[in-house]
mmCIF file of C-alpha atoms and ligand atoms in Angstrom:
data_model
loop_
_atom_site.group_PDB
_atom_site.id
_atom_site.type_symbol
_atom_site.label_atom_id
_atom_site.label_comp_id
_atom_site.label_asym_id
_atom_site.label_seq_id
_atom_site.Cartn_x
_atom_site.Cartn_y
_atom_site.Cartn_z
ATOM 1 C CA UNK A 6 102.228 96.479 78.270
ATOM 2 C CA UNK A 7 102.112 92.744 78.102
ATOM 3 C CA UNK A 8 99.430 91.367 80.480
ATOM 4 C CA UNK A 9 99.396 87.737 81.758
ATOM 5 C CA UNK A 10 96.284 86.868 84.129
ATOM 6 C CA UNK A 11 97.436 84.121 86.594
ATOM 7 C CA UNK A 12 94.468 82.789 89.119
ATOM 8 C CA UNK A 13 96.161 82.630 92.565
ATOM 9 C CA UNK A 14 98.442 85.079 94.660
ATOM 10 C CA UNK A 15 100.839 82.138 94.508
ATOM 11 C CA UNK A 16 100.200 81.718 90.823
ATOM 12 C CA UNK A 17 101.421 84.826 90.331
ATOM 13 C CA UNK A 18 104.634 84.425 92.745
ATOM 14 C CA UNK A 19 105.723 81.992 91.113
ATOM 15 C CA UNK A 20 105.804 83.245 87.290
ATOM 16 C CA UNK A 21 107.395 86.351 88.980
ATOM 17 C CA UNK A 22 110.112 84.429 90.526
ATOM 18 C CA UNK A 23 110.391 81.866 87.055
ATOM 19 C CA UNK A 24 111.513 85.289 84.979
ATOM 20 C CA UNK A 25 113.658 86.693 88.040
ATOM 21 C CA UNK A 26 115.495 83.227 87.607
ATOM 22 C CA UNK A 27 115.398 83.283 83.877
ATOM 23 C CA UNK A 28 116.926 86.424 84.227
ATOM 24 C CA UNK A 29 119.714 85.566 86.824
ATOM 25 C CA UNK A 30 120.588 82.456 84.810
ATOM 26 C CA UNK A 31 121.535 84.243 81.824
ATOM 27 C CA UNK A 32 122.535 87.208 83.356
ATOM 28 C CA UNK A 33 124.641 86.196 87.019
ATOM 29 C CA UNK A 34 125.665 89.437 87.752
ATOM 30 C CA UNK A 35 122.228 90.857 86.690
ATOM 31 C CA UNK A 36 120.622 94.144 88.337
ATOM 32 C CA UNK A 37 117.433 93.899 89.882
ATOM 33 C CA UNK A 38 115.263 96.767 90.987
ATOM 34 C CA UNK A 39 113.527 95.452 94.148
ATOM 35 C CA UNK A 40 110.444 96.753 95.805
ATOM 36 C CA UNK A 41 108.972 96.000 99.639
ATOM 37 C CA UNK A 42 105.291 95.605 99.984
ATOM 38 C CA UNK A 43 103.171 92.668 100.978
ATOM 39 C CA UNK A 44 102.935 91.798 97.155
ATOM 40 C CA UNK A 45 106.293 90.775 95.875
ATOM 41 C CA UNK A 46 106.787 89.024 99.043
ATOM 42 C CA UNK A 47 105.407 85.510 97.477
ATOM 43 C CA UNK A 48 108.227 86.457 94.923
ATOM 44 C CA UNK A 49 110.408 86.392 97.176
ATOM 45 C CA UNK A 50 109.715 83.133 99.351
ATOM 46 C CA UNK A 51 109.942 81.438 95.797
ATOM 47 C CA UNK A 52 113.568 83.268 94.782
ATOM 48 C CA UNK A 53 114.342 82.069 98.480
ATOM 49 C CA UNK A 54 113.318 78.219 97.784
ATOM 50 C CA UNK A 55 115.132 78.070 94.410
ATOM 51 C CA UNK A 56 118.810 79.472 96.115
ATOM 52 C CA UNK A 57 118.316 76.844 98.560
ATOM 53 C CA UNK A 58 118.197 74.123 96.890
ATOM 54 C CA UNK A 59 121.420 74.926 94.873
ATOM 55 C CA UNK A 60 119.562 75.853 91.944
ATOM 56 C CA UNK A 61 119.526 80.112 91.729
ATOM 57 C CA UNK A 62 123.350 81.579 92.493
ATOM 58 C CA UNK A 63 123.159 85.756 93.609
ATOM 59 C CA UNK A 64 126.819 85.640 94.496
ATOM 60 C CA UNK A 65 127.016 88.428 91.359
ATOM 61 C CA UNK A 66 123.356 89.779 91.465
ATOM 62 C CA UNK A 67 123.317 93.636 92.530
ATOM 63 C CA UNK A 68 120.074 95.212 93.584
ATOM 64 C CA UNK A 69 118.611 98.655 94.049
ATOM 65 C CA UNK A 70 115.463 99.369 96.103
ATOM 66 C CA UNK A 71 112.732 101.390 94.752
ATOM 67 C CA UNK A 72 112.299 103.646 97.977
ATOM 68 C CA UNK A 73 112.858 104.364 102.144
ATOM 69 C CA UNK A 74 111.304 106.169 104.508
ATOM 70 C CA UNK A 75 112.976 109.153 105.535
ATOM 71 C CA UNK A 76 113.857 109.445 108.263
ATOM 72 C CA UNK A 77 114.745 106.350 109.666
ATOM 73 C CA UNK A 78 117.254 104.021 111.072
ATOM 74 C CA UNK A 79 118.310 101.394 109.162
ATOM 75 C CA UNK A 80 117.712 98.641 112.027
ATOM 76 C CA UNK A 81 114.219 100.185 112.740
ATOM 77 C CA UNK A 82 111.587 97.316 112.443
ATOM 78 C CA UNK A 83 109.759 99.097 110.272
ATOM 79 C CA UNK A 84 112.775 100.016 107.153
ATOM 80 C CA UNK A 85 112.820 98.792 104.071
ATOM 81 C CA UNK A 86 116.109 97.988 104.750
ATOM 82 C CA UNK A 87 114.954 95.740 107.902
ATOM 83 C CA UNK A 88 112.174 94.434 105.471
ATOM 84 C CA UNK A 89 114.746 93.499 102.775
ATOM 85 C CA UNK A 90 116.580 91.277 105.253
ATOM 86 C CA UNK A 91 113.967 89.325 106.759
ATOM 87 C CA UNK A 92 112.242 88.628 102.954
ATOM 88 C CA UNK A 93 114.778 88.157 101.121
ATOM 89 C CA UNK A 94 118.735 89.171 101.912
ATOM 90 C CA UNK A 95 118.954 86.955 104.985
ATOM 91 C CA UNK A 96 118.248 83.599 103.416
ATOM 92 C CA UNK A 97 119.885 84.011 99.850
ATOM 93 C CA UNK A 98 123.651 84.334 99.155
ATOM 94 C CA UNK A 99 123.473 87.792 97.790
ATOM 95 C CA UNK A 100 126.203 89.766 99.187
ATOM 96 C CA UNK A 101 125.092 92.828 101.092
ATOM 97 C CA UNK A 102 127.497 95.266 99.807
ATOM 98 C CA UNK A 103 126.060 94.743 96.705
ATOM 99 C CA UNK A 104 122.246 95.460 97.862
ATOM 100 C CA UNK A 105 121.668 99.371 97.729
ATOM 101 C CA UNK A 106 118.282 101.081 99.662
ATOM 102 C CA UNK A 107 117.934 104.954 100.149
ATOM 103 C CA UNK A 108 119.864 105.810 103.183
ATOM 104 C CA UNK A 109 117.382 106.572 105.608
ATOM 105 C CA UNK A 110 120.123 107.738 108.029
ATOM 106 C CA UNK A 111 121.558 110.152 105.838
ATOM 107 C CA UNK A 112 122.277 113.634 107.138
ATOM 108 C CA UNK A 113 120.654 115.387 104.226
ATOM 109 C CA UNK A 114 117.527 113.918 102.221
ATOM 110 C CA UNK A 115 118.493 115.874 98.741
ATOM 111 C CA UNK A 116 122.753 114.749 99.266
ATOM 112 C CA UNK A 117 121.291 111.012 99.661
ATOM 113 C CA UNK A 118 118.713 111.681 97.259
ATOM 114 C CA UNK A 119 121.294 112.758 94.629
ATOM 115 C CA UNK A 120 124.069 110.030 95.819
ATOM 116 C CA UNK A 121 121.667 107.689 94.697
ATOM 117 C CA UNK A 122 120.292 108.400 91.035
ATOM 118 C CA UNK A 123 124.188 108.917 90.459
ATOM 119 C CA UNK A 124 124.375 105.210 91.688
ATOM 120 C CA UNK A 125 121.987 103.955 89.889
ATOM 121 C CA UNK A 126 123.167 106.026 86.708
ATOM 122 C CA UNK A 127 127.071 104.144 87.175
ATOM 123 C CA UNK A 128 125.716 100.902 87.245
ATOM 124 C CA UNK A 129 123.604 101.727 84.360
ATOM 125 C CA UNK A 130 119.698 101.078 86.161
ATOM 126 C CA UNK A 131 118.507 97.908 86.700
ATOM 127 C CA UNK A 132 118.262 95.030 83.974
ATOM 128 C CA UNK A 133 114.814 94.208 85.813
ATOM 129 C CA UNK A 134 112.665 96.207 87.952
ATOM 130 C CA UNK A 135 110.244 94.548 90.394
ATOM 131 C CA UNK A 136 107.061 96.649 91.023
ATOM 132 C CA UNK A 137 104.074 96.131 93.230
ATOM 133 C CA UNK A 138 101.343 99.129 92.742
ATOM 134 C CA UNK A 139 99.365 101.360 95.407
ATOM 135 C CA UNK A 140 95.611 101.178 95.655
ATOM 136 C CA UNK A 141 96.047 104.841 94.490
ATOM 137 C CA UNK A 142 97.923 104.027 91.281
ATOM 138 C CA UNK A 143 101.513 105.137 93.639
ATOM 139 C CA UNK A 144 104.793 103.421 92.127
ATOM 140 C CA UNK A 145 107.551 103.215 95.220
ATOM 141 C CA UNK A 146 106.475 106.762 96.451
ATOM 142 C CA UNK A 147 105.174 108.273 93.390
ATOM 143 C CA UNK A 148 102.408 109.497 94.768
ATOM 144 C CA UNK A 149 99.537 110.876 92.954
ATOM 145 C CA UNK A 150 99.986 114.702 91.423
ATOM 146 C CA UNK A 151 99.673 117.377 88.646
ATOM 147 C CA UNK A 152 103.586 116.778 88.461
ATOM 148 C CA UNK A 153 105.798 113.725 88.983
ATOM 149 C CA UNK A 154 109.598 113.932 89.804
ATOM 150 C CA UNK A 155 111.626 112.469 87.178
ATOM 151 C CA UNK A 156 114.289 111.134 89.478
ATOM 152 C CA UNK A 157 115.516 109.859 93.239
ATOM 153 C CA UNK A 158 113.730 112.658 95.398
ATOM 154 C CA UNK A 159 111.936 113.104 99.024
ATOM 155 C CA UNK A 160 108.638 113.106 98.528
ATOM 156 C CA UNK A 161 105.657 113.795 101.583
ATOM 157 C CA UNK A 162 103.613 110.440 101.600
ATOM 158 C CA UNK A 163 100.028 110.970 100.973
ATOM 159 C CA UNK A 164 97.403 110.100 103.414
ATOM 160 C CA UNK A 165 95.876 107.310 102.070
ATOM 161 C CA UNK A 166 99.534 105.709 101.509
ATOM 162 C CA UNK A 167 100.070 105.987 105.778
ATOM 163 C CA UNK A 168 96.848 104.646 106.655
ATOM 164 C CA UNK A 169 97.523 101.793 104.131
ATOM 165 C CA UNK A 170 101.040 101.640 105.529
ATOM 166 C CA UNK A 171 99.626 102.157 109.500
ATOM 167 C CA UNK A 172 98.951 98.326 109.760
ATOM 168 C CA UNK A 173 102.803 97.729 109.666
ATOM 169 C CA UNK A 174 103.046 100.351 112.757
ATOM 170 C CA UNK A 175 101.685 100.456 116.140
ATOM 171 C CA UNK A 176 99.485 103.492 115.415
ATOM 172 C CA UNK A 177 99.070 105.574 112.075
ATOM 173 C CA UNK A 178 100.916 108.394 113.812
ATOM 174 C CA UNK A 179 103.841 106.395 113.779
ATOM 175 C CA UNK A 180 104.414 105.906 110.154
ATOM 176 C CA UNK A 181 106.625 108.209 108.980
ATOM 177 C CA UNK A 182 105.507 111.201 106.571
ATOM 178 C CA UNK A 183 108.124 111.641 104.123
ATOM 179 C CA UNK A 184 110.162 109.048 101.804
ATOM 180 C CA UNK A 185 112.893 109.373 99.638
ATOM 181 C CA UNK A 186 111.742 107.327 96.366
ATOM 182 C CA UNK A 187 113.463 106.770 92.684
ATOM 183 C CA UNK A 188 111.483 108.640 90.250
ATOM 184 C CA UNK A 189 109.318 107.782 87.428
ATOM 185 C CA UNK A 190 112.176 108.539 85.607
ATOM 186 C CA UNK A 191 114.790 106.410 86.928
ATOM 187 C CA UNK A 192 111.846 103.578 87.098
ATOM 188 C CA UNK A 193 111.193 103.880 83.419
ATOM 189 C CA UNK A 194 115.337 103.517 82.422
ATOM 190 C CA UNK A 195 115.133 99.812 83.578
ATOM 191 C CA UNK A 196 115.794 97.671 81.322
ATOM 192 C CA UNK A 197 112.456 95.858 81.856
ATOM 193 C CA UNK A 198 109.772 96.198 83.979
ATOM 194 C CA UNK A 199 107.606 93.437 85.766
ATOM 195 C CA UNK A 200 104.660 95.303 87.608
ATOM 196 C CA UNK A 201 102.460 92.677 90.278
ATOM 197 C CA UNK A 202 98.711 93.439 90.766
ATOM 198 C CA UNK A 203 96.981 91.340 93.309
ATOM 199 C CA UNK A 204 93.921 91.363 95.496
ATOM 200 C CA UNK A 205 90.119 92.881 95.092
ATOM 201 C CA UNK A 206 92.094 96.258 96.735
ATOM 202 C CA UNK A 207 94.082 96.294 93.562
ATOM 203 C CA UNK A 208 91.257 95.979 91.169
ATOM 204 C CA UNK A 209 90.224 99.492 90.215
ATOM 205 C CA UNK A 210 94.064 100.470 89.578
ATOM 206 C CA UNK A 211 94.168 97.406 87.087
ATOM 207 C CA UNK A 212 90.993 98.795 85.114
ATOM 208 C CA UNK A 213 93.377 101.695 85.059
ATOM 209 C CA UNK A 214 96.439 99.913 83.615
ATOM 210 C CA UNK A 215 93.894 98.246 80.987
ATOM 211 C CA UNK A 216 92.689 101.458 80.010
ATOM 212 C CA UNK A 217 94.760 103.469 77.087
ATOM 213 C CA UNK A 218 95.157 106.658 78.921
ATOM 214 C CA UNK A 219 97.618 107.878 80.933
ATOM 215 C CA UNK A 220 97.844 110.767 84.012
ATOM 216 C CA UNK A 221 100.022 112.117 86.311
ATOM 217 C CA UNK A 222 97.191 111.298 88.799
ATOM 218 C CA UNK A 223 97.853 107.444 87.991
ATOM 219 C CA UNK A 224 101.850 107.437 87.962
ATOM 220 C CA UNK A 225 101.088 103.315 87.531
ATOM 221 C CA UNK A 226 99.858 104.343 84.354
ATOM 222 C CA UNK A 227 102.947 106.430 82.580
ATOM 223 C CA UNK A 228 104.646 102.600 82.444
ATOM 224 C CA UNK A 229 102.811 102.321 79.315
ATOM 225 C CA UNK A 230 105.843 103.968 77.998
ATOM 226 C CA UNK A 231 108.149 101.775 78.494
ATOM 227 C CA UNK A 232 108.640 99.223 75.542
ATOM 228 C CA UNK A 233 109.027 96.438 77.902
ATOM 229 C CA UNK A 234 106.423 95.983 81.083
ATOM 230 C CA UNK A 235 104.686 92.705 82.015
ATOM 231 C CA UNK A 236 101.911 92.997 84.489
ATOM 232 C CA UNK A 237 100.947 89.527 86.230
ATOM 233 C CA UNK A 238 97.538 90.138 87.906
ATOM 234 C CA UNK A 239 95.266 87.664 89.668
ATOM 235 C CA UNK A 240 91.776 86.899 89.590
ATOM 236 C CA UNK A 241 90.663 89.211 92.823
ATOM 237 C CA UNK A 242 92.615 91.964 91.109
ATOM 238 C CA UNK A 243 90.270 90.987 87.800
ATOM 239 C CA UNK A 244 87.454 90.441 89.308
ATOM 240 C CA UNK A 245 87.550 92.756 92.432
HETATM 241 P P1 PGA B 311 101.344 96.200 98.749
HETATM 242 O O1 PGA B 311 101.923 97.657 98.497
HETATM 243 O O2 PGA B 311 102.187 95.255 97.883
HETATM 244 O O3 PGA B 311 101.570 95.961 100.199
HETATM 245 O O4 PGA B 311 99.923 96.202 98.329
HETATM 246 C C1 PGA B 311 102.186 98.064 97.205
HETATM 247 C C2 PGA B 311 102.540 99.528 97.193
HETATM 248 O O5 PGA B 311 101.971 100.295 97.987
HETATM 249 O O6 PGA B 311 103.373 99.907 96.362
#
């Protein structure tokens, strides 16, 4: 893991977004893994700037989203789908049918569940996956466990994932209890991996990353695997 300590939120948006753009420049019809979250949003607003003015084309880029509640309807405020929109889809000239998010709609969890790992296995897994991190260590819903799925799977959220999520709903009972996620597997076959840590919430999951072990109970922390994962943190992740 290659660590790079910026001081702001915005610090940190920004050097995301410079090696999204490095990535789409060299790469136009490059595949990113996107994630939702308040953290990559900054990302986002920066990707979002650069397409406007003329200089970041995503006429080619494809994407795949980490995860989706399940269920849901796609148009429901509160999708990931809805949330890819307004942050990002709406205002950049990526073409929709080539933006892919767990079908929250689908008639069966496990058919969707294994429609999409076989998607992401055609177009060969992203060339970059985009990852914010849960207070509790979760990566998309890979919540902590004495086993981890290795692929796309439903999982039951835990509780400390809907009462961080509850602020997005109109009551905690709202948010729903079960997601359908890629697994730490299909995270790990990205090409590369560019993890965001920000805020004092963040900072005891950071000490985590900086430590050399790795558990199950920490599914942030089996990315130390992969040959090829840059973690931008800020200062109130550092300093807490
Ligand atoms: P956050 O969520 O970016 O809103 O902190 C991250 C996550 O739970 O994966």
């Amino acid at each position: 893991m290659k660590f790079i300590c910026c001081n702001t939120y915005d610090a940190l948006s920004e050097q995301a977004a410079e090696i999204l753009k490095g990535l789409i420049r060299e790469k136009p019809n490059a595949i990113l893994g996107l994630a939702t979250g308040s953290t990559p949003v900054g990302t986002y607003r920066a990707l979002i700037r650069a397409n406007r003015a003329g200089e970041l084309d995503f006429s080619a880029v494809r994407s795949f989203n980490l995860d989706e509640y399940f269920p849901i309807s796609q148009n429901d405020a509160q999708s990931y789908y809805t949330f890819m929109r307004q942050n990002l889809f709406d205002h950049v000239n990526i073409r929709l049918e080539n933006t892919k998010i767990p079908n929250g709609e689908a008639k069966s969890a496990e058919a969707e569940c294994a429609l999409y790992e076989a998607s992401l296995a055609e177009a060969g897994y992203p060339d970059l996956q985009i990852l914010g991190i849960g207070e509790n260590g979760h990566i998309g819903f890979n919540e902590p466990s004495d086993r981890l799925s290795e692929s796309t799977h439903t999982v039951d959220l835990a509780e400390s994932t809907i009462a961080a999520n509850a602020r997005f709903f109109d009551s905690q009972d709202d948010v729903p209890r079960r997601a359908i996620t890629m697994g730490m597997g299909s995270i790990l076959k990205s090409k590369k991996i560019l993890l965001l840590v920000s805020g004092k919430k963040k900072h005891g999951v950071l000490n985590a990353l900086f430590d050399a072990s790795i558990t199950t109970h920490i599914p942030a922390t089996l990315l130390k695997l992969h040959p090829d994962v840059t973690v931008l943190y800020d200062l109130d992740a550092k300093n807490g």
